[in-house]
Tab-separated table of C-alpha atoms in Angstrom:
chain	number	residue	atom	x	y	z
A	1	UNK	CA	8.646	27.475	-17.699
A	2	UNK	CA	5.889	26.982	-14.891
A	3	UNK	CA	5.834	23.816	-12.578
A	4	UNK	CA	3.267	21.467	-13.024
A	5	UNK	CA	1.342	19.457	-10.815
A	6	UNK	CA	0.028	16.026	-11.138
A	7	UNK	CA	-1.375	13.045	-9.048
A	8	UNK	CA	-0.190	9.394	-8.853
A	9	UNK	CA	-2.974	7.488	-9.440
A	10	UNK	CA	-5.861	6.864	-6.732
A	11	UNK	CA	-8.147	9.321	-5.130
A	12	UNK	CA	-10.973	8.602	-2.363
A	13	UNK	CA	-14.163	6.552	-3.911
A	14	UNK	CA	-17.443	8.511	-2.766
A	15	UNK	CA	-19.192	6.569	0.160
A	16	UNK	CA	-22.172	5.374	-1.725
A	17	UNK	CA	-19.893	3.193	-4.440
A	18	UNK	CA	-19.874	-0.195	-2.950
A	19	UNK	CA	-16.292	-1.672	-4.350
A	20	UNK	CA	-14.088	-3.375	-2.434
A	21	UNK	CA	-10.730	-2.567	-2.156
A	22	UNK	CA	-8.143	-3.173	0.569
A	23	UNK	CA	-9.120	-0.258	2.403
A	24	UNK	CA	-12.519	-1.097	3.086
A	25	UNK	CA	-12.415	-5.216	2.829
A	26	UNK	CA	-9.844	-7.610	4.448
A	27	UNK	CA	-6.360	-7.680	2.727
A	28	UNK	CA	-6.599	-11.148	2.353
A	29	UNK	CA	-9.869	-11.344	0.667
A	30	UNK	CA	-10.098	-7.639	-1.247
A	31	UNK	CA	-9.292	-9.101	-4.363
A	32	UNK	CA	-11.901	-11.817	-4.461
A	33	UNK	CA	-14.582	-9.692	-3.398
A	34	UNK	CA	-13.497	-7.421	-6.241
A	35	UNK	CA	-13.967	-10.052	-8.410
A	36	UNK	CA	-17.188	-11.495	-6.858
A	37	UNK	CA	-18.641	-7.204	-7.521
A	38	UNK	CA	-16.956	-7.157	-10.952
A	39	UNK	CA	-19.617	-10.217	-11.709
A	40	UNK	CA	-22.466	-8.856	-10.065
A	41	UNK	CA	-22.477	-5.454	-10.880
A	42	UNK	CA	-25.565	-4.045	-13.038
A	43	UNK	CA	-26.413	-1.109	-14.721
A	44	UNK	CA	-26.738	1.005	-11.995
A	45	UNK	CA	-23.025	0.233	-10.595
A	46	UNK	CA	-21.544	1.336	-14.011
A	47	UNK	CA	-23.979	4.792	-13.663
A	48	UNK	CA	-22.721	4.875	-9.897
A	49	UNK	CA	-19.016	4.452	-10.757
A	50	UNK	CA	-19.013	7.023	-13.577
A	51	UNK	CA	-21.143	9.135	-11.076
A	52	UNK	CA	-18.029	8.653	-8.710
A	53	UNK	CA	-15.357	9.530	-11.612
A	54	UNK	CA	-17.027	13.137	-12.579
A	55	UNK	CA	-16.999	13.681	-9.159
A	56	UNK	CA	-13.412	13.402	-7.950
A	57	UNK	CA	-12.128	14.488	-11.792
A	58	UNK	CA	-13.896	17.980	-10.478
A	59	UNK	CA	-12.586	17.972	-7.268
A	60	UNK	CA	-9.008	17.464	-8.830
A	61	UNK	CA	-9.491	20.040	-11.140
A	62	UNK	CA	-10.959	22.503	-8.995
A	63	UNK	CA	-8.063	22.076	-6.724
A	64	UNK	CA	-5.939	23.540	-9.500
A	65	UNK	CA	-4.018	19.738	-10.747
A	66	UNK	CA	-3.100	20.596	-14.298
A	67	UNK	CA	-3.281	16.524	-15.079
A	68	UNK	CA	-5.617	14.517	-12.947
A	69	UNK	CA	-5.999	10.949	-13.371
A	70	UNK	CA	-9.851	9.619	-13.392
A	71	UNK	CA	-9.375	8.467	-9.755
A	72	UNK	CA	-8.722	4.692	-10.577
A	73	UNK	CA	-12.452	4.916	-8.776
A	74	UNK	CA	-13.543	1.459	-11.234
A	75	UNK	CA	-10.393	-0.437	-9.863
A	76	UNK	CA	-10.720	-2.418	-6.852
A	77	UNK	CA	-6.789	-2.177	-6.932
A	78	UNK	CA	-4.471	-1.270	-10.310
A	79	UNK	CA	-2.808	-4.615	-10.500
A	80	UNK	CA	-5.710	-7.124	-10.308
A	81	UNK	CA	-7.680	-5.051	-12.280
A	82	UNK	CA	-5.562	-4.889	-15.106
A	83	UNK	CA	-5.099	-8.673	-14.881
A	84	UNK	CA	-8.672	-8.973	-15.724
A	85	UNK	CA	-7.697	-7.743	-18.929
A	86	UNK	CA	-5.177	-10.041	-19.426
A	87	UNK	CA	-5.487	-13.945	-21.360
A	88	UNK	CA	-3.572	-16.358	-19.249
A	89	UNK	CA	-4.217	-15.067	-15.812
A	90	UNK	CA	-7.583	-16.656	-14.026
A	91	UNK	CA	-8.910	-14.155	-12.295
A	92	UNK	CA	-11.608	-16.873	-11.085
A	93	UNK	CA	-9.358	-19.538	-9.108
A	94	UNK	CA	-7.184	-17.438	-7.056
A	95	UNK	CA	-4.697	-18.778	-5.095
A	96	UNK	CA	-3.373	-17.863	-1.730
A	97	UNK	CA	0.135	-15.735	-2.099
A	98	UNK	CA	2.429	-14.431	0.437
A	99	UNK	CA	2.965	-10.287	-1.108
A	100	UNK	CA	6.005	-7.683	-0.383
A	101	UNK	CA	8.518	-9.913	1.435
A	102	UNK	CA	6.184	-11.741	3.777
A	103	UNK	CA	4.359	-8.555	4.328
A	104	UNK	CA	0.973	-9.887	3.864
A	105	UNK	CA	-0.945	-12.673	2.482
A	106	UNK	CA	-4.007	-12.346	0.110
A	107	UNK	CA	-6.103	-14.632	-2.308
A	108	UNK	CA	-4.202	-13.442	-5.959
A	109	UNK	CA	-4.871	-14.126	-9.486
A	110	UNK	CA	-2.909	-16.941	-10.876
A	111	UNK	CA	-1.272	-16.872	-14.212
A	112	UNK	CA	-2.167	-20.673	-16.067
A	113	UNK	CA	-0.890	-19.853	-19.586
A	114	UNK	CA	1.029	-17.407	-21.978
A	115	UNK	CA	0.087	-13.640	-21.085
A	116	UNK	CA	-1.365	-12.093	-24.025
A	117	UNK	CA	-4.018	-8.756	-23.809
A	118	UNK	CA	-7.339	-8.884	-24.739
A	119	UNK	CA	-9.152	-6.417	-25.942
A	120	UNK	CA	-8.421	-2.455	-25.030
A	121	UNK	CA	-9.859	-1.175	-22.210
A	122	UNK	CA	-8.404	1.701	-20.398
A	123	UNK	CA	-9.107	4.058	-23.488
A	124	UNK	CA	-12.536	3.380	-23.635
A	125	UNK	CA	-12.564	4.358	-19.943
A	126	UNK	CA	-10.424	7.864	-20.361
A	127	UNK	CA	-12.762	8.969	-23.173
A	128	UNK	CA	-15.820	8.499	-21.226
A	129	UNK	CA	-14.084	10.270	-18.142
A	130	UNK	CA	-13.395	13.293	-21.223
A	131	UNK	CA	-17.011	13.097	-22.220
A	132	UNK	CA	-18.332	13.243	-18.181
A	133	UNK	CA	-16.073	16.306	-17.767
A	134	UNK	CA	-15.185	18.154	-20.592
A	135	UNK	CA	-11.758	17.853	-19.512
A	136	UNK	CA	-8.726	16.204	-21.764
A	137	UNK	CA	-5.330	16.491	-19.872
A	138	UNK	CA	-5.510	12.744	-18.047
A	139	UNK	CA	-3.022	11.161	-16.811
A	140	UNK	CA	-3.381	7.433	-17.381
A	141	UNK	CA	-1.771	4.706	-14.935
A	142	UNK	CA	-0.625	0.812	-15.606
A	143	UNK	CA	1.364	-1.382	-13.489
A	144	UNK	CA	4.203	-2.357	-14.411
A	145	UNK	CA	5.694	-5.866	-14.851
A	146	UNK	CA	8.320	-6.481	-12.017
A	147	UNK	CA	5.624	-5.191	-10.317
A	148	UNK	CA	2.501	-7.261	-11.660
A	149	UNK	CA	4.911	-10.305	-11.111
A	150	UNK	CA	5.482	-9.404	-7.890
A	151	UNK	CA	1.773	-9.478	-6.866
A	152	UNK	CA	0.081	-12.478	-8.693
A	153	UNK	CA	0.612	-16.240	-8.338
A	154	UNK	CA	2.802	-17.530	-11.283
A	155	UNK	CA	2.162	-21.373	-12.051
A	156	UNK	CA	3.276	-21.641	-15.750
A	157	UNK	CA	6.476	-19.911	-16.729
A	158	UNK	CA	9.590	-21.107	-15.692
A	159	UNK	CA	11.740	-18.311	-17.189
A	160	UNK	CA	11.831	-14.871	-15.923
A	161	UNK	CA	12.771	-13.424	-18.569
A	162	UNK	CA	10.045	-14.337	-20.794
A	163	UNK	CA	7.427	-14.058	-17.905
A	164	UNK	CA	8.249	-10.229	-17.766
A	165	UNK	CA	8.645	-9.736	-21.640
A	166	UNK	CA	5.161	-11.263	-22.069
A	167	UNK	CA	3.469	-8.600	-19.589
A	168	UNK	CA	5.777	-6.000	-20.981
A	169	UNK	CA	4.484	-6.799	-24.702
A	170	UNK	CA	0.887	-6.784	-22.850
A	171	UNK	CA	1.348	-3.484	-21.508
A	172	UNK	CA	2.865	-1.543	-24.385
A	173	UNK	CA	-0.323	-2.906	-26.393
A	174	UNK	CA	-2.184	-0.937	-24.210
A	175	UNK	CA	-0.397	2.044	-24.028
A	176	UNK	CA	0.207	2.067	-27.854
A	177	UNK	CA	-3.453	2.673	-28.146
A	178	UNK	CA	-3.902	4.793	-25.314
A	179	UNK	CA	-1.363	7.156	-26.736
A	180	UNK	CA	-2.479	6.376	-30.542
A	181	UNK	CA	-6.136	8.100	-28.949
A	182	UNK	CA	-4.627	11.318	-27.796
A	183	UNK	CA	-4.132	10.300	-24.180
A	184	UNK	CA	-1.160	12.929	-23.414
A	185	UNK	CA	0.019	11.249	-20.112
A	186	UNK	CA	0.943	7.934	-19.379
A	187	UNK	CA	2.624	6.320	-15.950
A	188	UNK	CA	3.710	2.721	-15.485
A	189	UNK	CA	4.031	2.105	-11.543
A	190	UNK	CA	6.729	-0.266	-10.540
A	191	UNK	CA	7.176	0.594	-6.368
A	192	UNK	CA	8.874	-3.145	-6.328
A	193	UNK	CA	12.065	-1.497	-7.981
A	194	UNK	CA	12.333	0.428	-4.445
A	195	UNK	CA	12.022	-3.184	-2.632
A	196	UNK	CA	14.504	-4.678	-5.067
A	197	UNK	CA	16.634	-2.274	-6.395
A	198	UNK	CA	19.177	-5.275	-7.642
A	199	UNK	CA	16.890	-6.703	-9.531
A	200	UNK	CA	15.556	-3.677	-11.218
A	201	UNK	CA	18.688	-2.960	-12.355
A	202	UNK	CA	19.383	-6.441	-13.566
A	203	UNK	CA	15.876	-7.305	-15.265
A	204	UNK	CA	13.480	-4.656	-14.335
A	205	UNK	CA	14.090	-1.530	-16.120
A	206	UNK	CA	14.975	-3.245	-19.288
A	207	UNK	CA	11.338	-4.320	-19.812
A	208	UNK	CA	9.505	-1.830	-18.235
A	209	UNK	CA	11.182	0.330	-21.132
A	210	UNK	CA	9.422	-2.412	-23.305
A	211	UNK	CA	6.452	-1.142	-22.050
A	212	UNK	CA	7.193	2.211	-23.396
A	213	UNK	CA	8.690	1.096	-26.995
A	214	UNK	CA	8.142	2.744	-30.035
A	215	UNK	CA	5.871	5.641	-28.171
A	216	UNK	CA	8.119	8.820	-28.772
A	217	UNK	CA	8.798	7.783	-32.319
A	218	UNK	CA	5.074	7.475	-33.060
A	219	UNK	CA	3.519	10.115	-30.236
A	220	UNK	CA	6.680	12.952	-29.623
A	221	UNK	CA	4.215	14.999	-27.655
A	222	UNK	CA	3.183	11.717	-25.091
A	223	UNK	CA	4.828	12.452	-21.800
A	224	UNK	CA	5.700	9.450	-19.733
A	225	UNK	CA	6.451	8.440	-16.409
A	226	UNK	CA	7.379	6.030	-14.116
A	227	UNK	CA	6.559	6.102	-10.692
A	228	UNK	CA	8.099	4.474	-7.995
A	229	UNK	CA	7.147	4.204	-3.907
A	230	UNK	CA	8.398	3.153	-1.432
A	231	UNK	CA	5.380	1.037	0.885
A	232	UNK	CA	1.919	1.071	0.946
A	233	UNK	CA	0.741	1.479	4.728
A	234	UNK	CA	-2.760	-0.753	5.690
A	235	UNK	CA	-3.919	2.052	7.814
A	236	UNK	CA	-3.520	5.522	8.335
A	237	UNK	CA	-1.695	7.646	10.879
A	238	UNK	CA	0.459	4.784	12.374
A	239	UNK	CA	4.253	5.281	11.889
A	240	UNK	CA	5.274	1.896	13.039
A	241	UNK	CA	3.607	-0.549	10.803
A	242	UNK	CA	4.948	1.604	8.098
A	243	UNK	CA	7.418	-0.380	6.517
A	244	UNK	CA	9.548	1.566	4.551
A	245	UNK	CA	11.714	0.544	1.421
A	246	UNK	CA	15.887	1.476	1.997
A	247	UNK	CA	15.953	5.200	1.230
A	248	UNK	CA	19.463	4.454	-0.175
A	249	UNK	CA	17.067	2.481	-3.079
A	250	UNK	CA	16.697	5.998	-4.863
A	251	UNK	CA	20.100	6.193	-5.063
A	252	UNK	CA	20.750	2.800	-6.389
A	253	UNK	CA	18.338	2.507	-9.204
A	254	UNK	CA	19.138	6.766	-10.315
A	255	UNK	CA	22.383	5.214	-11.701
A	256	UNK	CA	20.507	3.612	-14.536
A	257	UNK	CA	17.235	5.448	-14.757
A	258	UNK	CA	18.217	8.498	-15.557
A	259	UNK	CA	20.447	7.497	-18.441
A	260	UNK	CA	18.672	9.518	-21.683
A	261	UNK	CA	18.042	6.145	-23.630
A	262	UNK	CA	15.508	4.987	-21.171
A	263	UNK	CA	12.143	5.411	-22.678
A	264	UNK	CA	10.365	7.594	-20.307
A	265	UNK	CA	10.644	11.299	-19.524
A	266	UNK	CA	9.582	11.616	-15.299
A	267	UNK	CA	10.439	9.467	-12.220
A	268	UNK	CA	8.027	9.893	-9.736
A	269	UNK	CA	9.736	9.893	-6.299
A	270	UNK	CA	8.170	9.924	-2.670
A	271	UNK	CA	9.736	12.997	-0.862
A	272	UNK	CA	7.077	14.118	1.166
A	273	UNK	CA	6.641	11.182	4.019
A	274	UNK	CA	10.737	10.690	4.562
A	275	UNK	CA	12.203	13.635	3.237
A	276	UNK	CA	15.375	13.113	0.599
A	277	UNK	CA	18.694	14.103	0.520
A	278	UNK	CA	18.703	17.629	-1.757
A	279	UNK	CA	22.024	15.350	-3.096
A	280	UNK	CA	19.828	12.745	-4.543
A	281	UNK	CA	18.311	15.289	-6.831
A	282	UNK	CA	21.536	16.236	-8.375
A	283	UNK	CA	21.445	12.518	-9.965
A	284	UNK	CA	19.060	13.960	-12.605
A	285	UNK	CA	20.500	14.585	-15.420
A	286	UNK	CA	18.449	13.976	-18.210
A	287	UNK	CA	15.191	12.962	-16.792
A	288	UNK	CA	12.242	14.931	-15.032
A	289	UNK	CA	11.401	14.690	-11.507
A	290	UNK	CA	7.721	14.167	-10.333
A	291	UNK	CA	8.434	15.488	-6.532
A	292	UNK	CA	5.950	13.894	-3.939
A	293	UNK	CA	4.922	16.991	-1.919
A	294	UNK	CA	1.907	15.187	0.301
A	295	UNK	CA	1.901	12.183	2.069
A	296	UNK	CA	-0.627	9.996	1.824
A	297	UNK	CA	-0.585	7.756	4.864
A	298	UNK	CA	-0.608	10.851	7.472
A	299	UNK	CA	-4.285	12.817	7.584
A	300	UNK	CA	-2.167	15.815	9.040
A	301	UNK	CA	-2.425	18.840	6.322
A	302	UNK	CA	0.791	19.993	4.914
A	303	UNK	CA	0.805	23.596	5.233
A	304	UNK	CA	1.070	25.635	1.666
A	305	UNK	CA	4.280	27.145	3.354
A	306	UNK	CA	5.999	24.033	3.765
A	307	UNK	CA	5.182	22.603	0.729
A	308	UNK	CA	6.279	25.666	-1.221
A	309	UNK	CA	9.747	26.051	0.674
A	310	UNK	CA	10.190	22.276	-0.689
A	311	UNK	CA	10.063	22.897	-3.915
A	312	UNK	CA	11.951	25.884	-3.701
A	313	UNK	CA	14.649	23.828	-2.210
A	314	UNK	CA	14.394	20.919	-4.808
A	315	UNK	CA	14.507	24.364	-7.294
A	316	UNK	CA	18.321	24.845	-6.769
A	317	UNK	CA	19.124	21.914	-7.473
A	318	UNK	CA	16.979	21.298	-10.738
A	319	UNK	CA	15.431	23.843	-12.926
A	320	UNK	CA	11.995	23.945	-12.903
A	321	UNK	CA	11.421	22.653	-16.440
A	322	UNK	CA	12.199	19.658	-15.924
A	323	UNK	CA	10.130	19.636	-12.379
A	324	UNK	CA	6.660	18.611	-11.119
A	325	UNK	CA	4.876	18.186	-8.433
A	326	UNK	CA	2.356	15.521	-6.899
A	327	UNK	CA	1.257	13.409	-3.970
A	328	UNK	CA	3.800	10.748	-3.260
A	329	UNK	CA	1.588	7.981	-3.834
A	330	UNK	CA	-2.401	7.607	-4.417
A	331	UNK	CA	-4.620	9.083	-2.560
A	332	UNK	CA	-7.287	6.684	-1.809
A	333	UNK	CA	-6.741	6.073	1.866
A	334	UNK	CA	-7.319	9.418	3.277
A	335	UNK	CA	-11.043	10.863	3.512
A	336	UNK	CA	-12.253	13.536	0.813
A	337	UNK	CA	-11.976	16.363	2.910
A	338	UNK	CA	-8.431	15.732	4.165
A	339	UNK	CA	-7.244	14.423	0.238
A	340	UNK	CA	-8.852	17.580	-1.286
A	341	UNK	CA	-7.194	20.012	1.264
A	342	UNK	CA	-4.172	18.909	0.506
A	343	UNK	CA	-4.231	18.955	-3.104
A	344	UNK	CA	-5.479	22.855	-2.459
A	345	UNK	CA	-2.670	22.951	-0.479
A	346	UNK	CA	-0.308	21.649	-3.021
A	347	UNK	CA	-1.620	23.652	-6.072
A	348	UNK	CA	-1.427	26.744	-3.750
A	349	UNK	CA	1.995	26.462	-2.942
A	350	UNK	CA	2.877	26.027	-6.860
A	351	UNK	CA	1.328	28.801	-7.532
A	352	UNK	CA	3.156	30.811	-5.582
A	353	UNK	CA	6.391	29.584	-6.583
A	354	UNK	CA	5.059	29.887	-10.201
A	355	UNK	CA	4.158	33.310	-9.635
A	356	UNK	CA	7.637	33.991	-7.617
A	357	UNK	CA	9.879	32.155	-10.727
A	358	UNK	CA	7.639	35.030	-13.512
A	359	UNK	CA	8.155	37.651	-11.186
A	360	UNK	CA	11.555	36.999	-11.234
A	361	UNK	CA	11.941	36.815	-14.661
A	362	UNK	CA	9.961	40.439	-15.717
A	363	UNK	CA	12.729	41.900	-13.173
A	364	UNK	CA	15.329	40.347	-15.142
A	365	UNK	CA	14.092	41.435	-18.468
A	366	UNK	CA	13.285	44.996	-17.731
A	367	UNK	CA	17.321	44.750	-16.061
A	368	UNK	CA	18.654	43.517	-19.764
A	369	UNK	CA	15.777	46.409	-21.526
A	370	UNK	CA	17.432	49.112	-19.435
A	371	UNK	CA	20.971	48.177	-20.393
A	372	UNK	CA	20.045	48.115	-24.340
């Protein structure tokens, strides 16, 4: 069975869309701006941003990704935008919030009452990417709730556990319908499990499989995934603001997440920035591994050799049906030209190991023919 290759989530917004985001506004202030263009924006923006998704949906496929995401290119970021699609946060009154252990501080939506969804939204958006490019094998991405928690200002619940089951229950509304549409591929992100691997074990794994309920049962041909980083850098190219999570974190949280009643089918790992121990891999047992081949805070182009000798390294240790291949995180920091050479770069090198793997395999057949 061939590898695969995917992509995490962002990609680089074409210069002439004018959202902000925290790589082209102040960290601190990206997510009111957002807000301030979400209320603004006219008819033209919506032509501009769709403009922007057929774009870097072709540039994806072109490159050779067998399931591209729409390039999150409407999302300011993927947590506060799905929050606008959420009753009980205010997205209007944000509050100042100190993010990722003290790591930053930034104006964040505030939740004021029960979390319940509103009305669907990402479908509509992953049909009307289909209908720009007449292409149907999207992956679609969500944050998850540890993680969601983790990033907005909570001033009504007092219980955990109930503050993650209600954005759980919001999320799997969502992703019920996405996967009741014929959306194929669907990723929660929860990078905060790498940060806190105790509690991920404790709380958060048990609801992000909530987010997941009831999907193979209904949808057996839905592939899921969860993906989960390790830090976000604020600029490119510069090693020693780069604040990584404990590479031991993998580890910690494999214990759990790759037990076969968990309700996903990939974990997305980073493996391309800090390179893993080939021992970590051995952990999977019953899951699929989504290996992260590029690294996205470095504008230096991994070679298709390296990237190829990777996988083929990751290859003796798991069998390639239950491997893919992607960036180890989005994309949306680098420029075009550097984030579409590497996917080349990336699709290239799985294509030769593809091609090595069926090779293989007609020598082995025509072996067992001549011994008949």
């Amino acid at each position: 069975m061939s590898i695969k290759t995917t992509v995490i989530g962002s990609y680089p917004k074409p210069e002439y869309l004018n959202i902000p985001d925290w790589r082209n506004t102040d960290v601190s202030v990206f997510v009111k701006e957002f807000m301030r263009y979400t209320k603004e924006k006219g008819k033209l923006d919506e032509i501009a941003e769709y403009r922007g998704v057929k774009e870097v949906v072709k540039v994806q496929v072109e490159a050779g990704v067998d399931f591209p995401t729409d390039g999150e290119v409407r999302r300011g970021d993927y947590i506060s935008y799905h929050c606008t699609h959420l009753c009980g946060v205010d997205s209007d009154e944000l509050e100042e919030l100190s993010c990722r252990g003290g790591a930053y501080s930034y104006w964040a939506p505030v939740v004021r009452s029960k979390i319940t969804p509103k009305q669907h939204f990402l479908t509509a958006e992953v049909k009307m990417a289909e209908l720009l490019t007449d292409f149907t094998s999207f992956k679609v991405t969500l944050p998850g709730p540890t993680t969601v928690r983790d990033t907005i200002k909570n001033n009504f619940y007092t219980d955990v556990d109930e503050y993650l089951n209600d954005l759980a229950e919001a999320l799997n509304h969502e992703i019920r319908h996405l996967a009741a549409h014929g959306v194929k591929h669907i990723q929660v992100d929860e990078p905060v499990f790498a940060r806190n691997p105790t509690f991920a074990k404790e709380k958060g794994l048990k609801y992000l499989n909530r987010c997941f309920e009831g999907i193979k049962d209904a949808h057996p041909d839905v592939t899921t995934y969860v993906h989960i980083c390790c830090g976000y850098p604020s600029s490119l190219d510069n090693e020693k603001e780069y604040t990584r999570a404990d590479p031991r974190a993998y580890y910690d949280l494999l214990e759990i997440m790759d037990a076969p009643e968990n309700h996903f089918d990939f974990i997305c790992l980073e493996d391309a920035h800090r390179q893993n121990d080939l021992t970590l891999f051995s952990h999977f047992k019953n899951k699929g591994l989504v290996l992260g081949t590029i690294a996205i805070a470095s504008t230096a182009v991994e070679s298709v050799q390296s990237i190829a000798e990777r996988v083929e390294e990751v290859k003796r240790v798991l069998p390639s049906r239950r491997l893919m291949v992607s960036p180890d995180c989005g994309m949306m920091m680098l420029p075009a030209t550097i984030a579409q050479q590497k996917l080349k770069n990336m699709c290239e090198a799985v294509r030769i190991v593809n091609a090595k793997d069926e090779e293989e395999e007609c020598g082995q057949e025509d072996q067992l023919g001549a011994l008949a």
